Amino acid sequence: MINYIIRRTFLIIPTLLGIMILNFI
């Protein structure tokens, strides 16, 4: 269960950072 949450966060955080970077540019 914990590993599933960690994988989810590791998948979601880079996408959010990518969206922020694309919006910033």
Coordinates of C-alpha atoms in Angstrom, one line a residue:
M1 CA 0.0 0.0 0.0
I2 CA 2.7 2.4 1.0
N3 CA 4.8 1.6 -2.1
Y4 CA 1.7 2.3 -4.3
I5 CA 1.3 5.7 -2.8
I6 CA 5.0 6.5 -3.2
R7 CA 4.9 5.5 -6.9
R8 CA 1.8 7.6 -7.4
T9 CA 3.5 10.7 -5.9
F10 CA 6.7 10.1 -7.9
L11 CA 4.5 9.9 -11.1
I12 CA 2.4 12.9 -10.2
I13 CA 5.1 15.3 -9.0
P14 CA 7.1 15.3 -12.3
T15 CA 4.0 15.9 -14.3
L16 CA 3.0 18.9 -12.1
L17 CA 6.5 20.3 -12.4
G18 CA 6.4 19.8 -16.2
I19 CA 3.1 21.6 -16.5
M20 CA 4.4 24.5 -14.3
I21 CA 7.6 24.7 -16.5
L22 CA 5.5 24.7 -19.7
N23 CA 3.2 27.4 -18.4
F24 CA 6.2 29.5 -17.2
I25 CA 7.8 29.3 -20.7

